Tab-separated table of C-alpha atoms and ligand atoms in Angstrom:
chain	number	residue	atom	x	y	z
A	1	UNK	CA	11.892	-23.664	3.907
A	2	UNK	CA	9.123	-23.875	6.692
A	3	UNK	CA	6.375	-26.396	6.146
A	4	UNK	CA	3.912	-25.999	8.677
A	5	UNK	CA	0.271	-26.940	9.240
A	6	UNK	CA	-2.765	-24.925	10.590
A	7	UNK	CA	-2.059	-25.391	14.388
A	8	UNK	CA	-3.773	-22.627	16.341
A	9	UNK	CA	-1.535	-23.024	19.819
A	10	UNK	CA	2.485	-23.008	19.305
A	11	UNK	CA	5.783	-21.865	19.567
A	12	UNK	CA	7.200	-19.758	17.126
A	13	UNK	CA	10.939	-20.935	17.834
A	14	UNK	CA	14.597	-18.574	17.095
A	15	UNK	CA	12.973	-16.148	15.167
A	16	UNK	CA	15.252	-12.530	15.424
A	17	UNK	CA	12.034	-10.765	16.155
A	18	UNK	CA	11.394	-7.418	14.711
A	19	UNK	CA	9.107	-4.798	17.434
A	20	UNK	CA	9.520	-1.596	14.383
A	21	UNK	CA	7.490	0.159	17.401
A	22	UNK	CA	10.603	-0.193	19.534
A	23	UNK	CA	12.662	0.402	16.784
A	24	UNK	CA	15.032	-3.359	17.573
A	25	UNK	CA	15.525	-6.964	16.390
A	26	UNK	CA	16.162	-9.334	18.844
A	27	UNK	CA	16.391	-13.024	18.910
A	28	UNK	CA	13.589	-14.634	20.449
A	29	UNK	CA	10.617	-16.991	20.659
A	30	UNK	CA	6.484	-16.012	20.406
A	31	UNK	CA	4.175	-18.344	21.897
A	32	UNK	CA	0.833	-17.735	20.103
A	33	UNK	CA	-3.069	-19.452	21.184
A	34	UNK	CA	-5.925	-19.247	19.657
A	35	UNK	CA	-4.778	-16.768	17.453
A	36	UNK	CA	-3.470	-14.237	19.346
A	37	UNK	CA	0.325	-13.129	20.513
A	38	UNK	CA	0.470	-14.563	24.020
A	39	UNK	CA	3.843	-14.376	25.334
A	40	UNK	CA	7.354	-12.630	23.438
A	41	UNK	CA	10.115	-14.833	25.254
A	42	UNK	CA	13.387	-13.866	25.107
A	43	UNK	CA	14.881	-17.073	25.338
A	44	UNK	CA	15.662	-19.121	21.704
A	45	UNK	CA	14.211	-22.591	23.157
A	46	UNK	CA	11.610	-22.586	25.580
A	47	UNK	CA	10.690	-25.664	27.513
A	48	UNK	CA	7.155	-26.948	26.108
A	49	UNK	CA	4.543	-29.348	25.222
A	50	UNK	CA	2.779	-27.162	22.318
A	51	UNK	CA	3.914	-27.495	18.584
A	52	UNK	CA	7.051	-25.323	17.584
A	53	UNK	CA	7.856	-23.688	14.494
A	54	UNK	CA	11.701	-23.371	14.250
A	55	UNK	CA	12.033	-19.875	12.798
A	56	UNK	CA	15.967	-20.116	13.333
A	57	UNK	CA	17.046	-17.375	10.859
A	58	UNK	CA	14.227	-15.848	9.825
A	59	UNK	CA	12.337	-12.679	10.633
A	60	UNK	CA	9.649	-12.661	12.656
A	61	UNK	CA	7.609	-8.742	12.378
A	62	UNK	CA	4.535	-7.432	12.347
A	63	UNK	CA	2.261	-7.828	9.410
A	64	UNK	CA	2.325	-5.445	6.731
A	65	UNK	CA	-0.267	-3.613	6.015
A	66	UNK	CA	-1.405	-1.566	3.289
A	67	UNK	CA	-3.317	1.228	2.635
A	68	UNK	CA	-3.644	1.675	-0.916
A	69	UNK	CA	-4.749	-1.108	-3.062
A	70	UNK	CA	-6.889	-1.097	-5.486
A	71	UNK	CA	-9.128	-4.777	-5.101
A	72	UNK	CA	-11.139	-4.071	-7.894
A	73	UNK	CA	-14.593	-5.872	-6.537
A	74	UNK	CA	-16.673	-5.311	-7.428
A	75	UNK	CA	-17.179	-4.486	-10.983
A	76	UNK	CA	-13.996	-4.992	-12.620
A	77	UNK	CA	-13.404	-8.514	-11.366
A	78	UNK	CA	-11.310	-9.258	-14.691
A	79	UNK	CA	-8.960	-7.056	-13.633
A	80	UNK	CA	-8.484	-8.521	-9.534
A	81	UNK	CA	-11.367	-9.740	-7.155
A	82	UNK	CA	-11.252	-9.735	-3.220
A	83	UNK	CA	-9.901	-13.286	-3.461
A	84	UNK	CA	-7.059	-12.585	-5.634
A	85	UNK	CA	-5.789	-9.300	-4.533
A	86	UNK	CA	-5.997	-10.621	-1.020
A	87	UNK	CA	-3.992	-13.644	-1.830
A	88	UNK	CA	-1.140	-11.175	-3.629
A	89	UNK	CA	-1.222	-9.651	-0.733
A	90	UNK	CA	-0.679	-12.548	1.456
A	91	UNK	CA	1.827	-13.372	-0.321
A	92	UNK	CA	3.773	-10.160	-0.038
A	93	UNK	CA	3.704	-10.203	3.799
A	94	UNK	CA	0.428	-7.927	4.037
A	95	UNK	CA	-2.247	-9.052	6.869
A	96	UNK	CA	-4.128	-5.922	6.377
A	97	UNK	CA	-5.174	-3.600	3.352
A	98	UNK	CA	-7.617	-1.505	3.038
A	99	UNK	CA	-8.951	-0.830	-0.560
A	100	UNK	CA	-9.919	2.318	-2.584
A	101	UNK	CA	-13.133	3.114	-3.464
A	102	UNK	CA	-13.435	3.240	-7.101
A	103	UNK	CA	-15.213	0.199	-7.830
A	104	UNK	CA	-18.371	-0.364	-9.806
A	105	UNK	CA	-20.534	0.679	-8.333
A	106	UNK	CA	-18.489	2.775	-6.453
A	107	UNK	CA	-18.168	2.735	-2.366
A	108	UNK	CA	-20.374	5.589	-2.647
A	109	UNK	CA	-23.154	3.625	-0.354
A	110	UNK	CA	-22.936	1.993	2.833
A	111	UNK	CA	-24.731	-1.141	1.192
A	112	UNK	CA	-21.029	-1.362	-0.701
A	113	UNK	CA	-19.031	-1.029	1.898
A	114	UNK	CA	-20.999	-4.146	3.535
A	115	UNK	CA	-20.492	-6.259	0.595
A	116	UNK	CA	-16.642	-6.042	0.117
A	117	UNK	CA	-16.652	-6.520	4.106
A	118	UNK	CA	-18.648	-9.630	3.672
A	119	UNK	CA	-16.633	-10.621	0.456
A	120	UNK	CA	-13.763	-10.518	2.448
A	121	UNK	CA	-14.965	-12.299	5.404
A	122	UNK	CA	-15.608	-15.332	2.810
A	123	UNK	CA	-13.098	-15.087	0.828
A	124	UNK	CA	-10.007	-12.369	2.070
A	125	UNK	CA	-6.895	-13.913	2.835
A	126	UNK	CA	-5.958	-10.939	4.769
A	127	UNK	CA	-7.982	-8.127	6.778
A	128	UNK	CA	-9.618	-5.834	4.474
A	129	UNK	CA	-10.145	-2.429	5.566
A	130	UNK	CA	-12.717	-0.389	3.279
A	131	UNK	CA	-11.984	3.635	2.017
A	132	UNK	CA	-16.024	5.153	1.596
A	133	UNK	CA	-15.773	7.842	-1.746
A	134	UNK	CA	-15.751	11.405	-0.683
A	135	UNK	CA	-18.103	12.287	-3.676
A	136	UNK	CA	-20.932	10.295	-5.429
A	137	UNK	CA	-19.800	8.427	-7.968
A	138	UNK	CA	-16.611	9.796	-7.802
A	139	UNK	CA	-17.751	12.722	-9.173
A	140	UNK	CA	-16.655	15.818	-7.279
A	141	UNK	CA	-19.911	17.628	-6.695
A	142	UNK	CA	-21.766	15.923	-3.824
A	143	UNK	CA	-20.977	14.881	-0.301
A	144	UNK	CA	-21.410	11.014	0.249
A	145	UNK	CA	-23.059	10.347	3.690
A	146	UNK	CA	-19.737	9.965	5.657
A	147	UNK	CA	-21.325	8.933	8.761
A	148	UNK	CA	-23.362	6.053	6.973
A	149	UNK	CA	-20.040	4.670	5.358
A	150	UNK	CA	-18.443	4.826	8.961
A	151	UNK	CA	-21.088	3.219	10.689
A	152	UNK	CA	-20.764	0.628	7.832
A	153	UNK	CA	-16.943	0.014	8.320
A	154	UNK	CA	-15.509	2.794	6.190
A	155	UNK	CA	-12.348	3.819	8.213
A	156	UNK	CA	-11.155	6.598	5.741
A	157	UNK	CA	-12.736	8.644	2.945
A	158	UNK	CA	-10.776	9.147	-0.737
A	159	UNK	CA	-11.852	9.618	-4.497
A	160	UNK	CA	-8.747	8.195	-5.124
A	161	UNK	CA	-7.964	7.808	-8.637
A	162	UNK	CA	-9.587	11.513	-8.915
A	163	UNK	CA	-8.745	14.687	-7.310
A	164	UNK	CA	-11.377	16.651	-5.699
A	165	UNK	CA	-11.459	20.009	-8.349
A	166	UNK	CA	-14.036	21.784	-6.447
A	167	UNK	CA	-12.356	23.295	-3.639
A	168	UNK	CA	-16.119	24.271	-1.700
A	169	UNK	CA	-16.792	20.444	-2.167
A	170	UNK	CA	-13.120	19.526	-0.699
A	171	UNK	CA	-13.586	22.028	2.252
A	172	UNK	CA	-16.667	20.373	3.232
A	173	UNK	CA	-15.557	17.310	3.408
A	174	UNK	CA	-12.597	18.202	5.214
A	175	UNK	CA	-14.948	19.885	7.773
A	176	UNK	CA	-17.345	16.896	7.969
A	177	UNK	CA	-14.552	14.174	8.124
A	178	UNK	CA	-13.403	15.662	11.066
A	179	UNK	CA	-16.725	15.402	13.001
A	180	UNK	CA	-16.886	12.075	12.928
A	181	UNK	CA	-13.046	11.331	13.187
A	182	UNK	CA	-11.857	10.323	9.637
A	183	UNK	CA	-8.830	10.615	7.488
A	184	UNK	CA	-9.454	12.325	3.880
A	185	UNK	CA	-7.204	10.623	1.461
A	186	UNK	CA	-6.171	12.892	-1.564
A	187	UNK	CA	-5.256	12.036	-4.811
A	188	UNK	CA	-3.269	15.408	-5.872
A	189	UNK	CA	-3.472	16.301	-9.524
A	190	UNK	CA	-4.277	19.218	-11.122
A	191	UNK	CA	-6.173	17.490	-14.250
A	192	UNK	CA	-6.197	20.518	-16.438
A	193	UNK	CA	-2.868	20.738	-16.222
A	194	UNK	CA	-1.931	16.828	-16.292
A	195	UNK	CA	-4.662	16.513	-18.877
A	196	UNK	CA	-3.654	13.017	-21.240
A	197	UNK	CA	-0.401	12.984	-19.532
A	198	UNK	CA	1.547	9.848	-20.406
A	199	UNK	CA	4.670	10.340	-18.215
A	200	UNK	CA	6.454	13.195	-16.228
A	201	UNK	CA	6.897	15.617	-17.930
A	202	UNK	CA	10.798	16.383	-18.758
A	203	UNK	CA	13.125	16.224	-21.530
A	204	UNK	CA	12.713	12.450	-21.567
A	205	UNK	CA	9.134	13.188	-22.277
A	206	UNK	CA	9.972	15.448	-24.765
A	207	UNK	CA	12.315	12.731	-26.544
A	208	UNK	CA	10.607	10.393	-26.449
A	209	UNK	CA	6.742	11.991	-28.198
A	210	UNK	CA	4.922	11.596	-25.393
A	211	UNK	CA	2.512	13.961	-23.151
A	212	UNK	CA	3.359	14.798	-19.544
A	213	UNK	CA	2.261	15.912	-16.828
A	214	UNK	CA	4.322	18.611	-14.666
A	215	UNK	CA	5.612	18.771	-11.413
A	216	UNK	CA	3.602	20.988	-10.729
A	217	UNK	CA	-0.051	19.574	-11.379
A	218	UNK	CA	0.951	17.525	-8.330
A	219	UNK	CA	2.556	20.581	-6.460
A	220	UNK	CA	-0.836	22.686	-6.746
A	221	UNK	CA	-3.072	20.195	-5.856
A	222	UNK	CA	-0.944	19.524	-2.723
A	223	UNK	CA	-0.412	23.276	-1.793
A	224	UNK	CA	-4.062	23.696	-1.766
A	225	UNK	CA	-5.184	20.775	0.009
A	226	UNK	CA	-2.745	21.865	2.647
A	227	UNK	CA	-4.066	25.196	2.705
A	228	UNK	CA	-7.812	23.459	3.298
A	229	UNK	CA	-6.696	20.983	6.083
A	230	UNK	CA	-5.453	24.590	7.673
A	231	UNK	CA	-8.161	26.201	7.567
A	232	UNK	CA	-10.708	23.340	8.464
A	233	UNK	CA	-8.489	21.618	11.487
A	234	UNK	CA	-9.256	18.429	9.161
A	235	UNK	CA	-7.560	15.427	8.671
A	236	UNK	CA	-5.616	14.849	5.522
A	237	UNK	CA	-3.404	12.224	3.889
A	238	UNK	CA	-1.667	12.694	0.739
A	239	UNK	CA	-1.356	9.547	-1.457
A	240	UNK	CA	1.789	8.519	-3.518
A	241	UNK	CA	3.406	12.145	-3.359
A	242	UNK	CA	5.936	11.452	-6.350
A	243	UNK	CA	7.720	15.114	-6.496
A	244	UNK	CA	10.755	16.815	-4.710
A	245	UNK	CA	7.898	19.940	-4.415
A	246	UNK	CA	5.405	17.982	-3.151
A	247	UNK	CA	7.544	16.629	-0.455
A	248	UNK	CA	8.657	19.613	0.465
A	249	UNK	CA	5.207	21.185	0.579
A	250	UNK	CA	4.578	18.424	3.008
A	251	UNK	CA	7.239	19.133	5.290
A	252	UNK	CA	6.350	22.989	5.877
A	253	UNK	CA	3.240	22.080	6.084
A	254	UNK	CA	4.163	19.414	9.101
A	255	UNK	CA	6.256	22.189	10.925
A	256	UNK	CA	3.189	24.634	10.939
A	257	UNK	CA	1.397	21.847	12.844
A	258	UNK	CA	-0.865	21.192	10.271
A	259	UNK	CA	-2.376	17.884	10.521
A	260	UNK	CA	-1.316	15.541	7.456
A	261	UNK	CA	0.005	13.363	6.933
A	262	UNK	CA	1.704	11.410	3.415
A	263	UNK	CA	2.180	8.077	1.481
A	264	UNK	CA	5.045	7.300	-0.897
A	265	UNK	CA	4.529	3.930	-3.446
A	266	UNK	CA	7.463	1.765	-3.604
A	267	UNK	CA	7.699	1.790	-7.581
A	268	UNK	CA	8.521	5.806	-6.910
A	269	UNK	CA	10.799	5.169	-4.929
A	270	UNK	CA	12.738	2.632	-6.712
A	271	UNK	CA	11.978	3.819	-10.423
A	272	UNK	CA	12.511	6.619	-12.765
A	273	UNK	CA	10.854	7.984	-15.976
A	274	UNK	CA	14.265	6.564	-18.086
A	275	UNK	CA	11.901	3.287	-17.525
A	276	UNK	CA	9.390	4.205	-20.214
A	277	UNK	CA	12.098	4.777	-22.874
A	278	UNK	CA	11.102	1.198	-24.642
A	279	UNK	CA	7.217	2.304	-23.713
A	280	UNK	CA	6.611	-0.679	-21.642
A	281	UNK	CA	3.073	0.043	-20.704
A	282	UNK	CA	3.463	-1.229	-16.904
A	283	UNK	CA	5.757	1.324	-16.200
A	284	UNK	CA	2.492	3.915	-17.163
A	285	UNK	CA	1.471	5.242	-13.688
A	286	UNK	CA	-0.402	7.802	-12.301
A	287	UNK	CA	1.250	10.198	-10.726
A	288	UNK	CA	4.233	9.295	-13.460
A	289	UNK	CA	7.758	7.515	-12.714
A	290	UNK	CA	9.628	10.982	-11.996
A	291	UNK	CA	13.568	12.058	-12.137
A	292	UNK	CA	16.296	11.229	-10.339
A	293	UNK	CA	15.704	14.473	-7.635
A	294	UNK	CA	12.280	13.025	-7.323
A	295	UNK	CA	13.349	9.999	-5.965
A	296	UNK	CA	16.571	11.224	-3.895
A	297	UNK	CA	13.352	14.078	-2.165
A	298	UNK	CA	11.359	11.130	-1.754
A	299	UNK	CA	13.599	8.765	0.087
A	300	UNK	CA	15.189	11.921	2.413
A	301	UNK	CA	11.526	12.506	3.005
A	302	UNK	CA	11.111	8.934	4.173
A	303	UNK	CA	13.882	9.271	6.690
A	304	UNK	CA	12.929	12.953	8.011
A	305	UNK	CA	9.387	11.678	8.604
A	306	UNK	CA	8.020	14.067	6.008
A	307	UNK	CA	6.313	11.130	4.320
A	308	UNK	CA	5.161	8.995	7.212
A	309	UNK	CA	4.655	5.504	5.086
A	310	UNK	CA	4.770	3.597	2.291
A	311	UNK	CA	1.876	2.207	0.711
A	312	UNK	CA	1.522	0.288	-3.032
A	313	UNK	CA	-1.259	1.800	-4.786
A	314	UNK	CA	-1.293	-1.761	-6.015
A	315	UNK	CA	-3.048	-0.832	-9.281
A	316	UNK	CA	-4.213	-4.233	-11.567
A	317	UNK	CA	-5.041	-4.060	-15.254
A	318	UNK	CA	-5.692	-7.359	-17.708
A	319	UNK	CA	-3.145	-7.791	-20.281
A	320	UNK	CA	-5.618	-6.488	-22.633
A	321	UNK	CA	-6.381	-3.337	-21.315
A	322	UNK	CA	-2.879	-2.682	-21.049
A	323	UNK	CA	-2.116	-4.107	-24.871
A	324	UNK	CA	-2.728	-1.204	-26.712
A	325	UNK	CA	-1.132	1.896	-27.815
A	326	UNK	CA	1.092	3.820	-25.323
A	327	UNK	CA	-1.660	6.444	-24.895
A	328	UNK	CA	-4.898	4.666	-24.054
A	329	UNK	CA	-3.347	1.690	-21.907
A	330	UNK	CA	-4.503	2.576	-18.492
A	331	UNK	CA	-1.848	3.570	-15.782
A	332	UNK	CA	-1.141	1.491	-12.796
A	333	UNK	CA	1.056	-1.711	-11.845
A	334	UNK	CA	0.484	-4.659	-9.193
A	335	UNK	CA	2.560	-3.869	-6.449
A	336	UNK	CA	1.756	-5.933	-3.272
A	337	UNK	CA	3.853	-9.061	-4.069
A	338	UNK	CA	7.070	-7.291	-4.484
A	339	UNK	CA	6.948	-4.161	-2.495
A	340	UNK	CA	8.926	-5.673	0.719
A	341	UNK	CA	11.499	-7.748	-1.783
A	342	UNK	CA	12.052	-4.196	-4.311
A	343	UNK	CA	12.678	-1.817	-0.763
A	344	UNK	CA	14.751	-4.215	0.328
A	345	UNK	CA	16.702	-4.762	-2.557
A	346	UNK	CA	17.085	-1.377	-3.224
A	347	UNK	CA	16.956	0.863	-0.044
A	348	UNK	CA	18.061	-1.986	3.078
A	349	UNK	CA	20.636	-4.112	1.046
A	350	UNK	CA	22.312	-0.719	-0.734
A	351	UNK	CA	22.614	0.702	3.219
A	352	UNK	CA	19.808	3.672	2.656
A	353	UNK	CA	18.032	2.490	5.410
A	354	UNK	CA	17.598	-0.627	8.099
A	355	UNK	CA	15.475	-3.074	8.092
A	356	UNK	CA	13.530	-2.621	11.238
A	357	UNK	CA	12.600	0.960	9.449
A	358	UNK	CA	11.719	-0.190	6.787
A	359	UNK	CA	9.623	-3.022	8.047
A	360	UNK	CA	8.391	0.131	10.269
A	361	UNK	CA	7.377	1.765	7.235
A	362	UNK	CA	5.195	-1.283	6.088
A	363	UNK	CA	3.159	-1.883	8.927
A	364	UNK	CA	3.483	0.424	12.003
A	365	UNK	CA	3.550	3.475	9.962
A	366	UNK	CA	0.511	3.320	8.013
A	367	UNK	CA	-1.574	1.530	10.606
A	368	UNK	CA	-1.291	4.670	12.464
A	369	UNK	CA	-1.978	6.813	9.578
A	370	UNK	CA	-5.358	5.557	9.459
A	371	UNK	CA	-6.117	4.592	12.812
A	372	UNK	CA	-6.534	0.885	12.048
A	373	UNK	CA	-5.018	-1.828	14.338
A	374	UNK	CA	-1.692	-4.019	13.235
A	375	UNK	CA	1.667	-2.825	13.065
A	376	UNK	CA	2.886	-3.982	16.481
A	377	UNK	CA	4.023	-7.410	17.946
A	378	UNK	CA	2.877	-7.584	21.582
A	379	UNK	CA	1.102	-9.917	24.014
A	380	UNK	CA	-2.421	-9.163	23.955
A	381	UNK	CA	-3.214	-8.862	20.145
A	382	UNK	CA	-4.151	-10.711	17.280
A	383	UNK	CA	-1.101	-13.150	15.694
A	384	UNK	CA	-1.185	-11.180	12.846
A	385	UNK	CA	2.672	-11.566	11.397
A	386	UNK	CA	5.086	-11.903	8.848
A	387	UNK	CA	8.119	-14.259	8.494
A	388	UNK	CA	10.476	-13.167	6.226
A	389	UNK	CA	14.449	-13.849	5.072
A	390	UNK	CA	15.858	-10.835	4.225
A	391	UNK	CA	18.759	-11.873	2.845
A	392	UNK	CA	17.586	-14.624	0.365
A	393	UNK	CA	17.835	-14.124	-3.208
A	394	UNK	CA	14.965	-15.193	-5.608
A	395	UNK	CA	13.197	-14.530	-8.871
A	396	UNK	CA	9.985	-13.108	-8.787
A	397	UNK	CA	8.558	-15.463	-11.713
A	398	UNK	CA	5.564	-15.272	-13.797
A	399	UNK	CA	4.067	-18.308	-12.094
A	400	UNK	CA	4.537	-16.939	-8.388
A	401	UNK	CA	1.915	-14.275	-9.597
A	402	UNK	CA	-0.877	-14.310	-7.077
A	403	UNK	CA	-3.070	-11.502	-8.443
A	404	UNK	CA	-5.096	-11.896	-11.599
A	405	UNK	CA	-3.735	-9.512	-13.083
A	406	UNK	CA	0.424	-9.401	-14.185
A	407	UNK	CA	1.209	-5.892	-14.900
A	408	UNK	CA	4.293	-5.430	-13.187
A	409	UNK	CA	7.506	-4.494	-14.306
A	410	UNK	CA	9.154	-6.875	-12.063
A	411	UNK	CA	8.105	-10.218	-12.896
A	412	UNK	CA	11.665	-11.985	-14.022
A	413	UNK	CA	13.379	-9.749	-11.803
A	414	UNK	CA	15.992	-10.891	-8.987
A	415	UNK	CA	15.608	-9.579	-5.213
A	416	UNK	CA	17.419	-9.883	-2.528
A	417	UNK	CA	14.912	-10.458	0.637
A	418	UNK	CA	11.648	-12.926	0.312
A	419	UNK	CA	8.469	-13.152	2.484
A	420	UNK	CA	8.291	-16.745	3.250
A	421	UNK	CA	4.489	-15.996	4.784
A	422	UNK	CA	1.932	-14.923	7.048
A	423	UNK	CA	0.247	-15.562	9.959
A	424	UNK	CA	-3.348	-14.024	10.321
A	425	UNK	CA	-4.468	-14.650	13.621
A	426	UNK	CA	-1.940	-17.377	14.061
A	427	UNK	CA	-2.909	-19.207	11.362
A	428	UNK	CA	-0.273	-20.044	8.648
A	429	UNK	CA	-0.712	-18.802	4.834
A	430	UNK	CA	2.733	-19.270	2.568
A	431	UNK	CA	3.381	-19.196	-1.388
A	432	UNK	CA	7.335	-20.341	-0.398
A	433	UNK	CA	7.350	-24.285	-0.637
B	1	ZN	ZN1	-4.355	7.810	-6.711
């Protein structure tokens, strides 16, 4: 284990450095001042007077960063506040997130997109990016003033949580997010059709007495989102596609040169609806834990480039809003402490995928779906990076939790792969002691 003080000029020392832009880990050292990468070394020891940090062993990459989490500030500060969610993700390896905008009030307003900037500023253990809503108040009728939120710091435009029914109103915005250069984020659902939905819909729904929502709902929505960005030349990301249709909607879509591009969450990747069979609420998500094919569609998707990252939709609840019965516990789980250890475990270390792709699909990837900054590990930009042992095995206890909120399937669970920390601009934040 590293122990290592706030020292804003040193050497990081025999790190196997991972460039996921350049697609290679090498062994190497990084020579960071005042905060920023200054030199990438290829030699293990290089001769100096500055501090070094012996990495010997470890991974040295660029931040993660992630752009779906849900900080929950302001307004439902029991659940997760700036602090909190930025210290999960911290801990998880993330330097960057950028957060969705259904809050209370909701980043409807520029004057909100201001305050969780400041927020963050005082308290954000990591860069915070900001989504502006599409609609007011979430509510799928009336434009928000996109070029307010952007002059405010908005860098991407979602009613996430909510699809946009009103296909005039999502045509619009299309059309106006692409005058003043913005991503529109969609949450695809049909909600007539996934209306009280507990789960996917299948024979396991059907065993075990609960609701679900179809393929489908998700499939629609997708289709005719795609059919929108067509038509308007706009600019449009699909979050946490969870079906075998919905990735494949995406990739004919992508071969048509249509421009959008699509997320993937690492709990759909990784689990099935079989989870729910003991209705453990913090496997409720929205979009639903899907089947087997789901998963296989979603992880060739990941290596054809169909979906183009992976993001969390880290999603907190309090214990009591998730104690109740199956049907009104609200869906979501945490996701940004264990969303490097989970892919790791189950994608790198079962020989799905490599590492340097996967760390690719952590940081470069979305960075670039959003147009934010991060993802790469070069001279000339902020020391924004993540040190990591990917083959250490560890527990991810209750007590490690660094959100406020715990509902996550995978607390007691063993990984193989741990974040050890993070540097944001060079300086040192780490959970592993
Ligand atoms: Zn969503």
């Amino acid at each position: 284990m590293i122990s290592w003080k706030d020292k804003r000029d040193f050497w990081i020392m025999g790190a196997k450095i991972a460039d996921p832009a350049g697609g290679k880990i090498k062994t190497g050292s990084v020579l960071v001042q005042k905060g920023m990468i200054c030199e990438v070394a290829p030699q293990k020891t290089p001769e100096t007077d500055l501090p070094v940090l012996d990495a010997g062993g470890l991974v040295l990459a660029p931040g993660f960063v992630d752009i779906h989490t849900h900080l929950r500030e302001p307004g439902f500060e029991d659940k997760e506040t700036i602090e909190t969610g930025t210290a999960a993700a911290a801990s998880g390896g993330y330097t960057s997130i950028m957060c969705m905008a259904n809050t209370q009030p909701v980043v409807d307003d520029p004057s909100v997109v201001e305050y969780i900037r400041r927020r963050a500023e005082m308290s954000g253990r990591c860069r915070v990016y900001v989504a502006g809503a599409v609609t007011r108040g979430l509510a799928g009728e009336e434009i928000t003033e996109f070029h307010h939120l952007k002059k405010a710091g908005a860098v991407a435009l979602s009613d996430d949580g909510r699809f946009i029914v009103n296909s005039k109103v999502m045509r619009l915005a299309l059309e106006y997010a692409k005058m003043i250069g913005l991503p529109v984020i969609s949450h695809c659902e049909d909600p007539y059709l996934a209306d009280d939905a507990q789960m996917n819909e299948s024979y396991v729904s059907t065993r075990l007495g609960l609701r679900g929502a179809p393929a489908a709902s998700e499939e629609i929505a997708i289709a005719r989102d795609i059919r929108l960005a067509a038509l308007t030349g706009g600019r449009l990301h699909i979050a946490h596609v969870s079906t075998a249709g919905g990735v494949d909607l995406v990739r004919k879509a992508k071969k048509t040169g249509i421009a959008v591009t699509a997320e993937a969450s690492p709990h759909h990747l990784t689990l099935d609806e079989t989870m729910l069979e003991n209705y453990d609420r913090n496997f409720k998500v929205n979009p639903p834990l899907r089947g087997a094919r789901d998963i296989a569609a979603l992880r060739a998707g990941l290596k054809d480039g169909t979906i183009d990252c992976i993001a969390t939709d880290h999603a907190p609840h309090t214990e009591i809003d998730k104690q109740v019965e199956f049907n009104y516990a609200p869906s979501g789980m945490t996701g940004l402490q264990t969303a490097f250890a989970q892919l790791n475990t189950e994608l790198v270390e079962k020989g799905e995928m490599e590492l340097v792709e996967l760390l690719r699909l952590l940081s470069t990837a979305p960075a670039s779906v959003i147009g934010i900054p991060g993802g790469r590990l070069e001279p000339g930009l902020p020391a924004d990076l993540v040190l990591l042992d990917p083959k250490e095995e560890w527990v991810f206890e209750r007590s490690m939790v660094r959100s406020r909120s715990y509902n996550t399937p995978l607390i007691g669970k063993k990984f193989t792969g741990r974040v050890h920390g993070v540097f944001l601009e060079g300086k040192w934040y780490s959970d592993v002691s």
